[in-house]
Amino acid sequence: MKLILHIWRQKNQASPGKMVRYEVEANEHMSFLEMLDVLNENLIAKGEEPVAFDHDCREGICGSCGFMINGVAHGPLPNTTVCQLHMRHFKSGDELYLEPWRAAAFPVIKDLVVDRSAFDRIIAAGGYISVATGSAPDGNAIPVRKQDADLAMDAAQCIGCGACVAACPNASASLFMAAKITHLGLLPQGQPERKERVLKMVAAANRELFGSCTNIGECEAVCPKGIRMEFIGRMNRDYLNASFTYQEEKEMAGVG
Amino acid sequence: MTLDSRIPSGPIEQKWDRCKFELKLVNPANKRKFHIIVVGTGLAGGSAAASLGELGYNVKAFCFQDSPRRAHSIAAQGGINAAKNYQNDGDSIYRLFYDTIKGGDFRAREANVYRLAQISVNIIDQCVAQGVPFAREYGGLLANRSFGGAQVSRTFYARGQTGQQLLLGCYQALERQVDAGRVLMFPRTEMLDLIVINGKARGIVTRNLITGKIESHLADAVILATGGYGNVYYLSTNAKGSNATAIWRAYKRGALMANPCFTQIHPTCIPVSGDYQSKLTLMSESLRNDGRIWVPLKKGDKRPPTEIPEEERDYYLERKYPSFGNLVPRDVASRAAKAVCDEGRGVGETGLGVYLDFSDAIRRLGRKTIEERYGNLFEMYERITGEDPYKTPMRIFPAIHYTMGGLWVDYHLMSTIPGLFVLGEANFSDHGANRLGASALMQGLADGYFIIPYTLGDYLANTKLEKVDDSHSAVKDAEREVTVRIQKLLSIKGKRSVDSFHRELGKLVWDYCGMARNAKGLQYAMGKIAELAEEFYHNVNVVGDGNELNQSLEKAGRVADFFELAQLMCRDALERNESCGGHFREEFQTPEGEALRDDENYCHVAAWEYKGEGQSPVLHKEPLRFEYVHLTQRSYK
């Protein structure tokens, strides 16, 4: 099959970018990234710079890859990262526009590669349970309801790819944060820091210039791991509760 | 050079406790005076960096990915072993130790493996406390499943994404230390050399992958946790970026490389479909719990699998190994698949594949149970192949998955360079000639959470560390050598891409130093690899320049090191005139085609010392003694 690609080329963060047209011969068994590998091999043979794109595991789990294909994060197939998208879902003659994630919090580094370190800083702000190595009780000391563990796992599957931000008209990181807050908030181990966690993570997201959630739902539609929007509701509930009670509880608490 | 493994004296169950007691400590106020470098942020490196940060050390952590959360541990699917015996099915620390020694075909150190089994139980506790959402039973307690090479259920899992969940737990612990200012994180930064001063590891040279800037980082100790070298084969289940450069540079600076020919072929991967293919995808070994492996009885039977009647199928693992059946260890399952394909009974377009069939399990347990256990794996299979495994059997074939070999370390996980510690897959220590399923996650976390925090302190407390700074000649030399190497790769401007060389190298290593090896083939491969490396340095085309994000340049440096490593793998395979675990020399097999060990001559760790450009490396042997598990021919019949 023959494809026409229009790819965003940008040398670095300081230079302006533009769309460049390419043609490439592919076959239906290739993954989308393998099709780009073929394009890159052709470019190298001509002495041109290959298209830079992030990728690593190519199994849909590391969260490295991702760009817009015709305006849709990770392309047309639901629940699929671009590395797991295969060319059998396209047909010869298709014209595809590839662009990097676009968000103020994700500056473009080169071509389709963006800087997502803001996600790391949100996790660093509070997306964890504080448990120093060696201090844990026996794994079965605290039973966890299977329903809670399963739902926590649903949320914990987030791969941090950033598609939710790229798809959101507000460039909100709500789905990403909600996934972590839901995962840890459902487990008994996550309770002691539950209020602090949501307040700190939301504050961090605001500092990073992510927008707010207005319940549009584009995030859920593109999430390759099927993270559900209802988790944002859980986060908002935690946030509201914490906003009203956390400060007061802190003041009422002992001096430590 | 004598290799001192520093195994503590005393009965095996007391060795680690005794060692911990005898280790010198660094007092809390002094810990913050020490600077530690950790390279790699997978389960081993991430857990080490987080734990050392918690203890109060000043840690700098490095990864080439854009975030520490993306290290390739994340892709581990099936689970993590621990001798909890929650199932009351006869498991114990001793049994996990025994299974791992036997599974490794008696080529690992007893003391290390025993410690690993002891620590396994703490790992589960730690991960549960971090919020890792392990699978649970309705009563709220942890669930287990069984895995290859064991007859007890000791594997803990989080659906088919256990590695992801363990890594995220460890990444979150790491980020907590980043926020606390105790760990400084350097993502998109690749280690390109090791700095050795007065015989001690004192730092690394790195390249910032965005700006191309070459920098030195100095420290009191360096920890490498950079994973395995499976990508020497080009097609492997490793992530595309996984590479051997860090350990190879350490080798060239004097660290010994142990058992490089011990590589693991995983039996259940999706078969290769074309020459554009960029990687192989693993289907978790846990699938063998419920899936049955078979090929047609007749050669060249091209009927669709559903039309082949039961009596014309050969469930060859169940036939050859009745007691373990589909759950034999990986090396045995892989070789058996190769054997039936060599007989012409392989399936799929290429004939390089066997069926993994779930129809019996679906009939027995219902589709819903199978979905719950393996749903995401089935989806992944369907996405890649376009076939629905609920309706038609999966096609699978072995692929390179893990490398048991790696830098030689003693019981303290220190290499032959004082101050250079090596953790996880990057070291050679615990899996012998074959790793059992669900043991890689266990080892990575054991090394990082529970071993290095103790042994590192002992090194620091016992060692006089001179003050060093950037102006030291060793630092300048290492930086200059890195810069020269990069300039050289950029200046060749030949006709072939880096990938084309890598693909060709991978094919050579796979054909001659893969699932089966022989002396003639290995010698041939060594000649061919040398020729190809020669061509690489005259004809590779690395487009772009060095002071920007340049993915071709990154790959070129890694492939250059793979050429040299591939030579050493073949040399090691040629030297080891026996078959054991993943190392199968065709000349040495039993009449039934099983691996034939030679314990009289090869019951040792082969550790190679670099002797300089153009010189042959020198082999050192660390003898292995088996006092608890007696040397026997493995049998899974």
Short mmCIF file of N, CA, C and O in Angstrom, two decimals, chain B residues 12-108:
data_model
loop_
_atom_site.label_atom_id
_atom_site.label_comp_id
_atom_site.label_asym_id
_atom_site.label_seq_id
_atom_site.Cartn_x
_atom_site.Cartn_y
_atom_site.Cartn_z
N ILE B 12 23.97 -22.23 54.94
CA ILE B 12 23.42 -21.37 53.90
C ILE B 12 22.30 -20.47 54.41
O ILE B 12 22.19 -19.31 54.01
N GLU B 13 21.51 -20.99 55.36
CA GLU B 13 20.38 -20.16 55.81
C GLU B 13 20.82 -19.03 56.74
O GLU B 13 20.05 -18.13 57.04
N GLN B 14 22.09 -19.05 57.16
CA GLN B 14 22.58 -17.98 58.04
C GLN B 14 23.53 -17.00 57.35
O GLN B 14 23.93 -16.01 57.92
N LYS B 15 23.89 -17.32 56.11
CA LYS B 15 24.94 -16.53 55.45
C LYS B 15 24.58 -15.04 55.35
O LYS B 15 25.37 -14.17 55.66
N TRP B 16 23.38 -14.76 54.87
CA TRP B 16 23.01 -13.36 54.63
C TRP B 16 22.88 -12.59 55.95
O TRP B 16 23.37 -11.48 56.08
N ASP B 17 22.27 -13.22 56.94
CA ASP B 17 22.15 -12.57 58.25
C ASP B 17 23.53 -12.28 58.83
O ASP B 17 23.78 -11.20 59.37
N ARG B 18 24.40 -13.25 58.69
CA ARG B 18 25.74 -13.08 59.21
C ARG B 18 26.47 -11.95 58.47
O ARG B 18 27.11 -11.09 59.08
N CYS B 19 26.31 -11.97 57.16
CA CYS B 19 26.94 -10.94 56.34
C CYS B 19 26.43 -9.56 56.74
O CYS B 19 27.21 -8.63 56.96
N LYS B 20 25.10 -9.44 56.90
CA LYS B 20 24.52 -8.14 57.25
C LYS B 20 25.05 -7.64 58.58
O LYS B 20 25.30 -6.46 58.77
N PHE B 21 25.23 -8.58 59.51
CA PHE B 21 25.72 -8.17 60.82
C PHE B 21 27.18 -7.72 60.75
O PHE B 21 27.60 -6.78 61.40
N GLU B 22 27.93 -8.40 59.90
CA GLU B 22 29.36 -8.08 59.82
C GLU B 22 29.65 -6.84 58.99
O GLU B 22 30.73 -6.26 59.07
N LEU B 23 28.70 -6.45 58.17
CA LEU B 23 28.92 -5.27 57.31
C LEU B 23 29.07 -4.02 58.16
O LEU B 23 28.35 -3.82 59.13
N LYS B 24 30.01 -3.19 57.76
CA LYS B 24 30.17 -1.91 58.46
C LYS B 24 29.04 -0.97 58.07
O LYS B 24 28.49 -1.04 56.97
N LEU B 25 28.71 -0.07 58.96
CA LEU B 25 27.60 0.86 58.71
C LEU B 25 28.13 2.28 58.52
O LEU B 25 29.20 2.63 59.02
N VAL B 26 27.35 3.08 57.81
CA VAL B 26 27.65 4.51 57.70
C VAL B 26 26.63 5.21 58.58
O VAL B 26 25.42 4.98 58.41
N ASN B 27 27.07 6.04 59.52
CA ASN B 27 26.07 6.62 60.41
C ASN B 27 25.19 7.63 59.69
O ASN B 27 25.60 8.22 58.69
N PRO B 28 23.95 7.82 60.15
CA PRO B 28 22.97 8.61 59.38
C PRO B 28 23.50 10.00 59.00
O PRO B 28 23.24 10.47 57.91
N ALA B 29 24.22 10.64 59.89
CA ALA B 29 24.69 11.99 59.60
C ALA B 29 25.76 11.99 58.51
O ALA B 29 25.94 12.98 57.81
N ASN B 30 26.47 10.87 58.38
CA ASN B 30 27.52 10.83 57.36
C ASN B 30 27.01 10.43 55.98
O ASN B 30 27.68 10.67 54.99
N LYS B 31 25.83 9.80 55.96
CA LYS B 31 25.34 9.31 54.65
C LYS B 31 25.21 10.45 53.65
O LYS B 31 25.51 10.31 52.48
N ARG B 32 24.74 11.61 54.15
CA ARG B 32 24.53 12.71 53.19
C ARG B 32 25.82 13.27 52.62
O ARG B 32 25.81 14.03 51.66
N LYS B 33 26.94 12.85 53.16
CA LYS B 33 28.23 13.30 52.62
C LYS B 33 28.66 12.46 51.41
O LYS B 33 29.62 12.80 50.73
N PHE B 34 27.96 11.35 51.18
CA PHE B 34 28.34 10.48 50.07
C PHE B 34 27.46 10.72 48.84
O PHE B 34 26.25 10.87 48.96
N HIS B 35 28.12 10.71 47.69
CA HIS B 35 27.40 10.88 46.42
C HIS B 35 27.41 9.56 45.67
O HIS B 35 28.46 8.95 45.49
N ILE B 36 26.24 9.14 45.23
CA ILE B 36 26.09 7.84 44.58
C ILE B 36 25.45 8.05 43.21
O ILE B 36 24.46 8.79 43.09
N ILE B 37 25.98 7.39 42.21
CA ILE B 37 25.39 7.44 40.87
C ILE B 37 24.66 6.12 40.60
O ILE B 37 25.21 5.05 40.86
N VAL B 38 23.43 6.22 40.13
CA VAL B 38 22.68 5.03 39.72
C VAL B 38 22.32 5.19 38.25
O VAL B 38 21.67 6.17 37.87
N VAL B 39 22.74 4.24 37.43
CA VAL B 39 22.43 4.32 36.01
C VAL B 39 21.36 3.28 35.69
O VAL B 39 21.56 2.09 35.92
N GLY B 40 20.23 3.74 35.15
CA GLY B 40 19.11 2.86 34.86
C GLY B 40 18.06 2.98 35.95
O GLY B 40 18.39 3.04 37.13
N THR B 41 16.80 3.04 35.54
CA THR B 41 15.73 3.24 36.52
C THR B 41 14.65 2.19 36.40
O THR B 41 13.48 2.45 36.62
N GLY B 42 15.05 1.00 36.01
CA GLY B 42 14.09 -0.10 36.01
C GLY B 42 13.90 -0.59 37.44
O GLY B 42 14.18 0.14 38.40
N LEU B 43 13.44 -1.82 37.60
CA LEU B 43 13.18 -2.31 38.95
C LEU B 43 14.43 -2.28 39.81
O LEU B 43 14.37 -1.90 40.98
N ALA B 44 15.58 -2.66 39.26
CA ALA B 44 16.79 -2.70 40.07
C ALA B 44 17.29 -1.28 40.37
O ALA B 44 17.50 -0.91 41.52
N GLY B 45 17.47 -0.47 39.32
CA GLY B 45 18.01 0.87 39.51
C GLY B 45 17.04 1.79 40.23
O GLY B 45 17.43 2.56 41.12
N GLY B 46 15.77 1.70 39.86
CA GLY B 46 14.77 2.57 40.50
C GLY B 46 14.64 2.27 41.98
O GLY B 46 14.61 3.19 42.83
N SER B 47 14.60 0.98 42.33
CA SER B 47 14.45 0.62 43.74
C SER B 47 15.71 0.98 44.51
O SER B 47 15.65 1.40 45.67
N ALA B 48 16.87 0.84 43.87
CA ALA B 48 18.12 1.21 44.55
C ALA B 48 18.16 2.72 44.80
O ALA B 48 18.44 3.16 45.92
N ALA B 49 17.85 3.50 43.76
CA ALA B 49 17.92 4.96 43.91
C ALA B 49 16.95 5.44 44.99
O ALA B 49 17.30 6.27 45.83
N ALA B 50 15.73 4.87 44.97
CA ALA B 50 14.73 5.29 45.96
C ALA B 50 15.20 4.91 47.37
O ALA B 50 15.17 5.72 48.29
N SER B 51 15.66 3.66 47.53
CA SER B 51 16.04 3.20 48.87
C SER B 51 17.26 3.94 49.40
O SER B 51 17.34 4.25 50.59
N LEU B 52 18.22 4.23 48.52
CA LEU B 52 19.42 4.95 48.96
C LEU B 52 19.07 6.40 49.30
O LEU B 52 19.62 6.98 50.23
N GLY B 53 18.14 6.97 48.53
CA GLY B 53 17.66 8.32 48.86
C GLY B 53 17.00 8.34 50.24
O GLY B 53 17.26 9.22 51.06
N GLU B 54 16.17 7.33 50.50
CA GLU B 54 15.49 7.24 51.81
C GLU B 54 16.52 7.17 52.94
O GLU B 54 16.31 7.71 54.03
N LEU B 55 17.62 6.46 52.68
CA LEU B 55 18.64 6.31 53.73
C LEU B 55 19.41 7.61 53.96
O LEU B 55 20.09 7.76 54.97
N GLY B 56 19.32 8.53 53.00
CA GLY B 56 19.98 9.82 53.20
C GLY B 56 21.18 10.09 52.31
O GLY B 56 21.82 11.13 52.42
N TYR B 57 21.49 9.15 51.41
CA TYR B 57 22.60 9.41 50.49
C TYR B 57 22.19 10.47 49.47
O TYR B 57 21.00 10.66 49.19
N ASN B 58 23.20 11.10 48.87
CA ASN B 58 22.97 12.01 47.74
C ASN B 58 23.02 11.20 46.47
O ASN B 58 24.09 10.73 46.09
N VAL B 59 21.90 11.05 45.81
CA VAL B 59 21.84 10.15 44.66
C VAL B 59 21.61 10.93 43.38
O VAL B 59 20.81 11.87 43.34
N LYS B 60 22.35 10.56 42.34
CA LYS B 60 22.03 11.04 40.99
C LYS B 60 21.59 9.82 40.20
O LYS B 60 22.32 8.83 40.15
N ALA B 61 20.40 9.89 39.58
CA ALA B 61 19.90 8.74 38.82
C ALA B 61 19.77 9.12 37.34
O ALA B 61 19.36 10.24 37.03
N PHE B 62 20.13 8.20 36.47
CA PHE B 62 20.17 8.47 35.03
C PHE B 62 19.34 7.46 34.25
O PHE B 62 19.36 6.27 34.57
N CYS B 63 18.63 7.93 33.23
CA CYS B 63 18.00 6.99 32.30
C CYS B 63 17.97 7.62 30.92
O CYS B 63 17.95 8.84 30.80
N PHE B 64 17.98 6.78 29.89
CA PHE B 64 17.97 7.35 28.54
C PHE B 64 16.55 7.68 28.07
O PHE B 64 16.35 8.44 27.16
N GLN B 65 15.55 7.06 28.74
CA GLN B 65 14.16 7.33 28.37
C GLN B 65 13.76 8.74 28.83
O GLN B 65 14.49 9.36 29.60
N ASP B 66 12.57 9.19 28.41
CA ASP B 66 12.17 10.54 28.80
C ASP B 66 11.68 10.60 30.24
O ASP B 66 11.54 11.68 30.80
N SER B 67 11.44 9.43 30.84
CA SER B 67 11.01 9.39 32.23
C SER B 67 11.47 8.07 32.84
O SER B 67 11.49 7.05 32.15
N PRO B 68 11.81 8.09 34.13
CA PRO B 68 12.23 6.82 34.76
C PRO B 68 11.12 5.77 34.73
O PRO B 68 11.40 4.58 34.87
N ARG B 69 9.87 6.19 34.54
CA ARG B 69 8.77 5.23 34.56
C ARG B 69 8.75 4.34 33.33
O ARG B 69 7.95 3.41 33.25
N ARG B 70 9.57 4.63 32.33
CA ARG B 70 9.46 3.89 31.07
C ARG B 70 10.48 2.76 30.92
O ARG B 70 10.54 2.10 29.89
N ALA B 71 11.32 2.54 31.92
CA ALA B 71 12.34 1.49 31.81
C ALA B 71 11.68 0.17 31.44
O ALA B 71 10.50 -0.06 31.72
N HIS B 72 12.44 -0.71 30.82
CA HIS B 72 11.81 -1.88 30.20
C HIS B 72 11.26 -2.91 31.20
O HIS B 72 10.51 -3.80 30.80
N SER B 73 11.59 -2.80 32.48
CA SER B 73 10.92 -3.67 33.46
C SER B 73 9.41 -3.55 33.31
O SER B 73 8.67 -4.47 33.65
N ILE B 74 8.98 -2.41 32.80
CA ILE B 74 7.55 -2.14 32.70
C ILE B 74 6.83 -3.16 31.84
O ILE B 74 5.63 -3.36 31.96
N ALA B 75 7.56 -3.79 30.93
CA ALA B 75 6.90 -4.69 29.99
C ALA B 75 6.75 -6.12 30.52
O ALA B 75 6.14 -6.95 29.86
N ALA B 76 7.31 -6.41 31.70
CA ALA B 76 7.18 -7.76 32.23
C ALA B 76 5.71 -8.04 32.50
O ALA B 76 5.02 -7.22 33.09
N GLN B 77 5.25 -9.20 32.08
CA GLN B 77 3.81 -9.44 32.14
C GLN B 77 3.40 -10.33 33.30
O GLN B 77 2.59 -9.95 34.13
N GLY B 78 3.99 -11.51 33.36
CA GLY B 78 3.40 -12.59 34.14
C GLY B 78 3.37 -12.46 35.64
O GLY B 78 2.33 -12.65 36.26
N GLY B 79 4.49 -12.12 36.27
CA GLY B 79 4.43 -12.08 37.71
C GLY B 79 5.77 -12.07 38.39
O GLY B 79 6.81 -11.99 37.76
N ILE B 80 5.71 -12.17 39.71
CA ILE B 80 6.92 -12.15 40.53
C ILE B 80 6.82 -13.27 41.57
O ILE B 80 5.79 -13.42 42.25
N ASN B 81 7.87 -14.05 41.68
CA ASN B 81 7.86 -15.18 42.60
C ASN B 81 8.18 -14.73 44.02
O ASN B 81 8.95 -13.80 44.24
N ALA B 82 7.59 -15.42 44.98
CA ALA B 82 7.97 -15.21 46.38
C ALA B 82 7.57 -16.46 47.15
O ALA B 82 6.50 -17.02 46.93
N ALA B 83 8.45 -16.85 48.07
CA ALA B 83 8.23 -18.08 48.84
C ALA B 83 7.35 -17.80 50.04
O ALA B 83 7.72 -18.05 51.19
N LYS B 84 6.15 -17.27 49.81
CA LYS B 84 5.25 -16.94 50.91
C LYS B 84 4.51 -18.18 51.42
O LYS B 84 4.04 -18.19 52.54
N ASN B 85 4.34 -19.14 50.55
CA ASN B 85 3.52 -20.32 50.87
C ASN B 85 2.13 -19.94 51.35
O ASN B 85 1.55 -20.61 52.21
N TYR B 86 1.56 -18.87 50.82
CA TYR B 86 0.18 -18.51 51.16
C TYR B 86 -0.81 -19.59 50.70
O TYR B 86 -1.91 -19.68 51.20
N GLN B 87 -0.39 -20.38 49.70
CA GLN B 87 -1.31 -21.38 49.16
C GLN B 87 -1.27 -22.70 49.94
O GLN B 87 -2.01 -23.61 49.63
N ASN B 88 -0.37 -22.79 50.90
CA ASN B 88 -0.27 -24.01 51.69
C ASN B 88 0.01 -25.24 50.82
O ASN B 88 -0.45 -26.33 51.08
N ASP B 89 0.76 -25.01 49.73
CA ASP B 89 0.99 -26.12 48.80
C ASP B 89 2.43 -26.64 48.86
O ASP B 89 2.93 -27.25 47.93
N GLY B 90 3.08 -26.38 49.97
CA GLY B 90 4.40 -26.98 50.15
C GLY B 90 5.55 -26.10 49.73
O GLY B 90 6.67 -26.57 49.57
N ASP B 91 5.30 -24.82 49.53
CA ASP B 91 6.40 -23.95 49.14
C ASP B 91 7.20 -23.54 50.38
O ASP B 91 6.70 -23.60 51.52
N SER B 92 8.43 -23.14 50.15
CA SER B 92 9.29 -22.67 51.24
C SER B 92 10.45 -21.94 50.60
O SER B 92 10.66 -22.04 49.38
N ILE B 93 11.21 -21.21 51.42
CA ILE B 93 12.40 -20.56 50.90
C ILE B 93 13.33 -21.59 50.28
O ILE B 93 13.88 -21.38 49.21
N TYR B 94 13.43 -22.72 50.97
CA TYR B 94 14.33 -23.75 50.47
C TYR B 94 13.88 -24.27 49.10
O TYR B 94 14.68 -24.51 48.22
N ARG B 95 12.57 -24.40 48.92
CA ARG B 95 12.09 -24.93 47.64
C ARG B 95 12.31 -23.92 46.51
O ARG B 95 12.68 -24.29 45.40
N LEU B 96 12.08 -22.65 46.79
CA LEU B 96 12.32 -21.63 45.76
C LEU B 96 13.81 -21.61 45.40
O LEU B 96 14.19 -21.52 44.23
N PHE B 97 14.64 -21.72 46.41
CA PHE B 97 16.09 -21.82 46.20
C PHE B 97 16.42 -23.03 45.33
O PHE B 97 17.11 -22.93 44.32
N TYR B 98 15.84 -24.17 45.71
CA TYR B 98 16.11 -25.41 44.98
C TYR B 98 15.66 -25.31 43.52
O TYR B 98 16.40 -25.64 42.59
N ASP B 99 14.43 -24.81 43.32
CA ASP B 99 13.90 -24.70 41.96
C ASP B 99 14.76 -23.78 41.10
O ASP B 99 14.94 -24.02 39.91
N THR B 100 15.26 -22.69 41.72
CA THR B 100 16.02 -21.71 40.95
C THR B 100 17.40 -22.26 40.57
O THR B 100 17.87 -22.06 39.46
N ILE B 101 18.02 -22.98 41.49
CA ILE B 101 19.32 -23.61 41.20
C ILE B 101 19.16 -24.66 40.09
O ILE B 101 19.90 -24.68 39.12
N LYS B 102 18.13 -25.48 40.26
CA LYS B 102 17.89 -26.54 39.27
C LYS B 102 17.49 -25.92 37.93
O LYS B 102 18.01 -26.29 36.88
N GLY B 103 16.57 -24.94 37.98
CA GLY B 103 16.14 -24.28 36.75
C GLY B 103 17.32 -23.65 36.03
O GLY B 103 17.36 -23.62 34.81
N GLY B 104 18.28 -23.13 36.78
CA GLY B 104 19.46 -22.51 36.19
C GLY B 104 20.51 -23.52 35.74
O GLY B 104 21.62 -23.14 35.37
N ASP B 105 20.14 -24.79 35.80
CA ASP B 105 21.00 -25.89 35.37
C ASP B 105 22.36 -25.87 36.07
O ASP B 105 23.39 -26.09 35.45
N PHE B 106 22.35 -25.56 37.36
CA PHE B 106 23.53 -25.66 38.21
C PHE B 106 24.69 -24.80 37.73
O PHE B 106 25.83 -25.24 37.70
N ARG B 107 24.36 -23.58 37.34
CA ARG B 107 25.44 -22.69 36.96
C ARG B 107 25.32 -21.34 37.68
O ARG B 107 25.84 -20.34 37.23
N ALA B 108 24.62 -21.36 38.85
CA ALA B 108 24.54 -20.15 39.66
C ALA B 108 25.12 -20.45 41.05
O ALA B 108 25.23 -21.61 41.44
#
